[in-house]
mmCIF file with all atom_site columns, C-alpha atoms in Angstrom:
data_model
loop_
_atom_site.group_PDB
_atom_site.id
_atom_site.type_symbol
_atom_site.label_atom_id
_atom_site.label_alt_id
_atom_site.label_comp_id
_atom_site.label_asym_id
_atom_site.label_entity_id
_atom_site.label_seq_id
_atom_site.pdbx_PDB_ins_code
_atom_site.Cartn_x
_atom_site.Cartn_y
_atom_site.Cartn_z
_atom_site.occupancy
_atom_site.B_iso_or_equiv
_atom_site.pdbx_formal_charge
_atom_site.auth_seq_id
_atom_site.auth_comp_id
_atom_site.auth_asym_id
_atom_site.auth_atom_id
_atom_site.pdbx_PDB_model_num
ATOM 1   C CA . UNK A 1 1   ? 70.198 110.535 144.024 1.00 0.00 ? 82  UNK A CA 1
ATOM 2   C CA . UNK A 1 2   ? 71.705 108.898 141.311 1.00 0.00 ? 83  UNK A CA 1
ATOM 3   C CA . UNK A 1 3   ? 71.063 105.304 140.371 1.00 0.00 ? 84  UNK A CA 1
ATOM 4   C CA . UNK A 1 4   ? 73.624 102.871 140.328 1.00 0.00 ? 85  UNK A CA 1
ATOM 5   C CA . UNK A 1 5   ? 73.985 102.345 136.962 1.00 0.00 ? 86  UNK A CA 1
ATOM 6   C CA . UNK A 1 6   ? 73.847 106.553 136.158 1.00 0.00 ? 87  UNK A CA 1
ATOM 7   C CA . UNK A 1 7   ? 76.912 106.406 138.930 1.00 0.00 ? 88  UNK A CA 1
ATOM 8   C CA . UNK A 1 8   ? 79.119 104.115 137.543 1.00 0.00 ? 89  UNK A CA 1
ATOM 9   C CA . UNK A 1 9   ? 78.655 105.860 134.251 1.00 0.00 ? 90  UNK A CA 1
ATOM 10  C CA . UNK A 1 10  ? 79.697 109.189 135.842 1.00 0.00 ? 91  UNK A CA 1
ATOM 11  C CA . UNK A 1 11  ? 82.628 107.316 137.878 1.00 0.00 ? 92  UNK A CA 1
ATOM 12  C CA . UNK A 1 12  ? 83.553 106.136 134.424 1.00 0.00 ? 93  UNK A CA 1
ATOM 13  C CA . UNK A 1 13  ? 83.505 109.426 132.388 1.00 0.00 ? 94  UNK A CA 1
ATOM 14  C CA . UNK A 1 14  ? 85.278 111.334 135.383 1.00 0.00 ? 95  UNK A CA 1
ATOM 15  C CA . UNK A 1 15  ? 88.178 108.664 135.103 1.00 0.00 ? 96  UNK A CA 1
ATOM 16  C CA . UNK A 1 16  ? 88.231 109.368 131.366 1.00 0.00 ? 97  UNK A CA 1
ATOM 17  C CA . UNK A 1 17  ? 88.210 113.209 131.319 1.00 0.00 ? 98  UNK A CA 1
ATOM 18  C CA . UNK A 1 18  ? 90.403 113.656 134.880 1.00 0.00 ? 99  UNK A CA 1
ATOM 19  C CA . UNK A 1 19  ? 93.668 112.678 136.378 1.00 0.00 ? 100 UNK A CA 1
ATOM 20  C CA . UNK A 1 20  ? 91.874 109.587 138.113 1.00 0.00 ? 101 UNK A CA 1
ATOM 21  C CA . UNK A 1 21  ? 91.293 106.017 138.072 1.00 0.00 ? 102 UNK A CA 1
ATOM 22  C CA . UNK A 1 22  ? 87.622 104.301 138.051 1.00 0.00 ? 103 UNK A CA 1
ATOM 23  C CA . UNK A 1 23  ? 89.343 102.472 141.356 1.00 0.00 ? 104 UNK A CA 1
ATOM 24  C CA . UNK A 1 24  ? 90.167 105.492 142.974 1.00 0.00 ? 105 UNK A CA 1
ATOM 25  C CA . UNK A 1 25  ? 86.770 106.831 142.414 1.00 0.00 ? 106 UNK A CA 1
ATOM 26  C CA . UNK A 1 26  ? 84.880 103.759 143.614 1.00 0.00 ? 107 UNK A CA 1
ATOM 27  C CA . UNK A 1 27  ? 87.161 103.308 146.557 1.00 0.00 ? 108 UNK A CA 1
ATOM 28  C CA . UNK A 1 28  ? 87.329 107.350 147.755 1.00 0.00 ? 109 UNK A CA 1
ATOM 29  C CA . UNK A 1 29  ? 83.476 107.414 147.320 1.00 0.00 ? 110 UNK A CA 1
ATOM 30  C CA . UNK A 1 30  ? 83.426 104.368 149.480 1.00 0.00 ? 111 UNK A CA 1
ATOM 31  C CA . UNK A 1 31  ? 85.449 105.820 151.941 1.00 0.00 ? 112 UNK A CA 1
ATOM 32  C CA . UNK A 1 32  ? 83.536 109.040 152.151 1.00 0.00 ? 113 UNK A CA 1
ATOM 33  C CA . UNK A 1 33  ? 79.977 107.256 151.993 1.00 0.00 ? 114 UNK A CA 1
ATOM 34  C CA . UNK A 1 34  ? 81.034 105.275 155.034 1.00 0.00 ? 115 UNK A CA 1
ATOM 35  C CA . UNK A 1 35  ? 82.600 108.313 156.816 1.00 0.00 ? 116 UNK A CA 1
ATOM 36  C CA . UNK A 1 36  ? 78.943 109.871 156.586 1.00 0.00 ? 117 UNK A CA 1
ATOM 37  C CA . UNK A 1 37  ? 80.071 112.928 154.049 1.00 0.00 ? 118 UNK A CA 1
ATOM 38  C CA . UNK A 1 38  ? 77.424 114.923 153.979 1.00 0.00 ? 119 UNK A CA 1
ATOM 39  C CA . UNK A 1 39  ? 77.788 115.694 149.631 1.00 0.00 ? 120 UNK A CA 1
ATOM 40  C CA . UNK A 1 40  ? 75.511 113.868 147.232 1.00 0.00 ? 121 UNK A CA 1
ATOM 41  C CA . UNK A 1 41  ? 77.885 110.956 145.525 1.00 0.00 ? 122 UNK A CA 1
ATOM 42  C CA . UNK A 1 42  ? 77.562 113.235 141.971 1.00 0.00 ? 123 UNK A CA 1
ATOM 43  C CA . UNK A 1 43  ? 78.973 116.243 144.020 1.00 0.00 ? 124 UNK A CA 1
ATOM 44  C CA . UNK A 1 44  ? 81.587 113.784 145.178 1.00 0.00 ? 125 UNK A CA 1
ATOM 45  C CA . UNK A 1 45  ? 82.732 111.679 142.768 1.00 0.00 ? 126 UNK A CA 1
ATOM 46  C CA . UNK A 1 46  ? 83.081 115.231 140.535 1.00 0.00 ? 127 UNK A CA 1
ATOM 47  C CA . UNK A 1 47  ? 85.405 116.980 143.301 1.00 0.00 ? 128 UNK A CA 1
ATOM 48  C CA . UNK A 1 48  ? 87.605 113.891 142.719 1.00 0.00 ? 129 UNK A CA 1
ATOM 49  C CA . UNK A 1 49  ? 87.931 114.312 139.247 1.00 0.00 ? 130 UNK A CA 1
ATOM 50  C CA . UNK A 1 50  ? 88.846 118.405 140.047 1.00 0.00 ? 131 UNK A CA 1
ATOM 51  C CA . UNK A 1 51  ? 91.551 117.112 142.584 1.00 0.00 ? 132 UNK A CA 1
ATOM 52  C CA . UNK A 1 52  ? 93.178 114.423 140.671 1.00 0.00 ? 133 UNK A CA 1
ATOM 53  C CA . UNK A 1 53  ? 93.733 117.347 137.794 1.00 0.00 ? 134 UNK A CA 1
ATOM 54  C CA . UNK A 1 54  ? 95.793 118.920 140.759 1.00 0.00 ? 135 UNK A CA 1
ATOM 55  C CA . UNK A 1 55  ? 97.018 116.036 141.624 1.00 0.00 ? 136 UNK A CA 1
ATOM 56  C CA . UNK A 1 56  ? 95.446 114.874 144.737 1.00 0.00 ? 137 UNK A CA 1
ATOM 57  C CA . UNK A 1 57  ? 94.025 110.956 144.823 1.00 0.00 ? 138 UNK A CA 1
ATOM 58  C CA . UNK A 1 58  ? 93.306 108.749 147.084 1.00 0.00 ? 139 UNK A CA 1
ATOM 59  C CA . UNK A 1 59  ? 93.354 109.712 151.031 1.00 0.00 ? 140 UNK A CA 1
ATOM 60  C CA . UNK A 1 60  ? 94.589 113.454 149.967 1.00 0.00 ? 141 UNK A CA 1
ATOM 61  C CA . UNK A 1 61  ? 91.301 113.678 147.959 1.00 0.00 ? 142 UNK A CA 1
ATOM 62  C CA . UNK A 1 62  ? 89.418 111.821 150.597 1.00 0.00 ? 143 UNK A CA 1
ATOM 63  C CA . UNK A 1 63  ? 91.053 113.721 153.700 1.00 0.00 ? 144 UNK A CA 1
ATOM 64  C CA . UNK A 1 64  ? 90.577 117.560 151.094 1.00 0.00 ? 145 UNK A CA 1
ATOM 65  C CA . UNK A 1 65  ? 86.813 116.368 150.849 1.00 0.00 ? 146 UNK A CA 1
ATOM 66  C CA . UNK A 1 66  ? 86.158 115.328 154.374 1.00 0.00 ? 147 UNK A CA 1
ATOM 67  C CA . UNK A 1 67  ? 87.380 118.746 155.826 1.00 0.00 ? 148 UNK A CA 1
ATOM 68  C CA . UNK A 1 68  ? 85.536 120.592 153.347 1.00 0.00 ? 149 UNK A CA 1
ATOM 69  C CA . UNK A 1 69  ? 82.071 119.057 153.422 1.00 0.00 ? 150 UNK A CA 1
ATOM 70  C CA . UNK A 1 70  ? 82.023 118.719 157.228 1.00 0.00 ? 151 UNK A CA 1
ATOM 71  C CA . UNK A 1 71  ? 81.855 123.026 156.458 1.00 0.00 ? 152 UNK A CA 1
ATOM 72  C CA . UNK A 1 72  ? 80.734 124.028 153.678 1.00 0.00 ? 153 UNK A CA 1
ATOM 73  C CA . UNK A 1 73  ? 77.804 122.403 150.686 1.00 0.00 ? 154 UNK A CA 1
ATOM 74  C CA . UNK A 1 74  ? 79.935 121.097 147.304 1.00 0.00 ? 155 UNK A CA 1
ATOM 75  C CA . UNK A 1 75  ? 78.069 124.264 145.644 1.00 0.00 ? 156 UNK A CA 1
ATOM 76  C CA . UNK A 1 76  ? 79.714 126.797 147.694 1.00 0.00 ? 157 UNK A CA 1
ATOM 77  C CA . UNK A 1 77  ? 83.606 125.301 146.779 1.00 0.00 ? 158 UNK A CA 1
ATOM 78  C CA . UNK A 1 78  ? 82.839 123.658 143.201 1.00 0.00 ? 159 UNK A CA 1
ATOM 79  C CA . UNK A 1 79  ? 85.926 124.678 141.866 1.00 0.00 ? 160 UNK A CA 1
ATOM 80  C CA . UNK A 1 80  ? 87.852 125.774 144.616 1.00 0.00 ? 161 UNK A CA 1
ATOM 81  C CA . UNK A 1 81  ? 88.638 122.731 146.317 1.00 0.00 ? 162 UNK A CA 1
ATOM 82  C CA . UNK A 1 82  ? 92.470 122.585 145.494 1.00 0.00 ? 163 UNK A CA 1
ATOM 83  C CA . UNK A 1 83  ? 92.689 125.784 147.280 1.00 0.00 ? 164 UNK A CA 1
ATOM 84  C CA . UNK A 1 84  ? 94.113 125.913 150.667 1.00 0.00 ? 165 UNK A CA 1
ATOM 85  C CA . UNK A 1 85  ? 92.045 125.481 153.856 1.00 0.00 ? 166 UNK A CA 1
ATOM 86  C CA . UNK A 1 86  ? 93.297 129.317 154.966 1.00 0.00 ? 167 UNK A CA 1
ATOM 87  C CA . UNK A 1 87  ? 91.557 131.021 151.536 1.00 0.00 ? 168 UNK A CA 1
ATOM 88  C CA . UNK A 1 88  ? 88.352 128.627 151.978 1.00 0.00 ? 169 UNK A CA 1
ATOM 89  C CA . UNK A 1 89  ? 88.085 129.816 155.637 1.00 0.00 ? 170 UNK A CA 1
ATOM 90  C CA . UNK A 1 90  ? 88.875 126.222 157.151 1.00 0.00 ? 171 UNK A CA 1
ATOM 91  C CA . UNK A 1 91  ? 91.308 126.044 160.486 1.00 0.00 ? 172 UNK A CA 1
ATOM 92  C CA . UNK A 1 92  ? 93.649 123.140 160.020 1.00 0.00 ? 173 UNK A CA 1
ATOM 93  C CA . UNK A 1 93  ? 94.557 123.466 163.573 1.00 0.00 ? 174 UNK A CA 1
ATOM 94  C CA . UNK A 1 94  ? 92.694 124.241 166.835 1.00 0.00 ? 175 UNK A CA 1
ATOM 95  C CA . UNK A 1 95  ? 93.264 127.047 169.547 1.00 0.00 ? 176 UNK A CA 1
ATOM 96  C CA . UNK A 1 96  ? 96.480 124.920 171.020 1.00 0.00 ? 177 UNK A CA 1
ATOM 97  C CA . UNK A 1 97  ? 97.886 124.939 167.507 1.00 0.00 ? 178 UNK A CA 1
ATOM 98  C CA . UNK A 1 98  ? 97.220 120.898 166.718 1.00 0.00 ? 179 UNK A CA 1
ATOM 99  C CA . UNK A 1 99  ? 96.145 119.487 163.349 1.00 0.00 ? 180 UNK A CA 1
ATOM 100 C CA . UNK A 1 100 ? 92.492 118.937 162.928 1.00 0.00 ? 181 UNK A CA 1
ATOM 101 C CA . UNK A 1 101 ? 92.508 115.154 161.834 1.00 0.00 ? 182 UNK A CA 1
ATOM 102 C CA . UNK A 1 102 ? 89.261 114.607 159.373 1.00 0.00 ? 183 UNK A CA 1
ATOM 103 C CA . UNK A 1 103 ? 86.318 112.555 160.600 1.00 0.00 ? 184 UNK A CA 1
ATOM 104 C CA . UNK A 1 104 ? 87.212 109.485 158.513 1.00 0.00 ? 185 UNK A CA 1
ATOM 105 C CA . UNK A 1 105 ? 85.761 106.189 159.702 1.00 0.00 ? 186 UNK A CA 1
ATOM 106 C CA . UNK A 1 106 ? 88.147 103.957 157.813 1.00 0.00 ? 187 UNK A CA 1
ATOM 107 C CA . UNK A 1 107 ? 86.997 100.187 156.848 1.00 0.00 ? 188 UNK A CA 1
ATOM 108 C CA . UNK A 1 108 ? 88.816 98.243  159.678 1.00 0.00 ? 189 UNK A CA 1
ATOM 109 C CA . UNK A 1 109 ? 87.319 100.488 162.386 1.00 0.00 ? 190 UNK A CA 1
ATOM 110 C CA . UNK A 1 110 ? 84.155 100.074 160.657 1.00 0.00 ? 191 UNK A CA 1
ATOM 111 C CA . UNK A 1 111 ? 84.010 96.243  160.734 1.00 0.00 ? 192 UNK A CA 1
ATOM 112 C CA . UNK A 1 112 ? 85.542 96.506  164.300 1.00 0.00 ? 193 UNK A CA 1
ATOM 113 C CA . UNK A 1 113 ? 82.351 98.402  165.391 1.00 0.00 ? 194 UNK A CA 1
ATOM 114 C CA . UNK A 1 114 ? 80.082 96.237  163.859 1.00 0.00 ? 195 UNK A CA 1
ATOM 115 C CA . UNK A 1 115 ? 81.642 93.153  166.065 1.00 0.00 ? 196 UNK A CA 1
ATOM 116 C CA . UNK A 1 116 ? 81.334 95.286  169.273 1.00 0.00 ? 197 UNK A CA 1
ATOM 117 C CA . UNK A 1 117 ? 77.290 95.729  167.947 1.00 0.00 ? 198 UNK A CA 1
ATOM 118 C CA . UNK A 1 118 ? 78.181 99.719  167.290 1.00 0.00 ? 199 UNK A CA 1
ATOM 119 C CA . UNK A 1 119 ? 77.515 99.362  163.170 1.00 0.00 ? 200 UNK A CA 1
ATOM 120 C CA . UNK A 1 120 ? 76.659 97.288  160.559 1.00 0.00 ? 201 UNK A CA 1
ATOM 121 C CA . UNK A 1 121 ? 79.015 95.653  157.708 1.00 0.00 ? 202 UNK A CA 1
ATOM 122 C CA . UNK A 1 122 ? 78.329 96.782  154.182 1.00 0.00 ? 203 UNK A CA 1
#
């Protein structure tokens, strides 16, 4: 576990040497913290750096990530996580042929189940 100045340093450098923005890493590791991604925030905030050099930010990165880690650890796809979800071995879609959506708990819903008593507010 990193500590939180060792993390910003690392969300800094990965905005520096990738197609990213220290925003976009903050805001996707939020997002996949909350969304209880299994990956240690290192393993994370690196595959955004390797999908914003593809081209993939925000909830494309986010979305990519959630699929992946809810089946495989980051060390099994470092480096292959612009691939599709067919060559990693992921189904997009289940056995009546709809899309998977990604386990994303996204910030409203979050602060909605905290008022019903289901959660607590960062």
């Amino acid at each position: 576990m990193l500590l939180d100045g060792d993390l910003r340093l690392l969300a800094y450098n990965t905005a520096i040497k990738h197609n990213i923005t220290i925003g976009m890493v903050y805001q996707s590791l939020y997002q996949l913290r909350v969304s209880g991604c299994p990956w240690q925030d290192a393993d994370i905030v690196e595959a955004l750096g390797c999908l914003g050099d593809y081209g993939l930010h925000n909830l494309s990165a986010v979305e990519r990530i959630a699929r992946i880690s809810e089946v495989y650890p980051y060390s099994r796809v470092k480096g292959l996580l612009h691939r599709s979800y067919e060559s990693l071995g992921i189904n997009e879609r289940d056995e009546n042929g709809e899309l998977i959506a990604q386990k994303l708990l996204w910030k409203e819903n979050f602060y909605n189940r905290n008022e019903r008593g289901e959660g607590h507010a960062p």
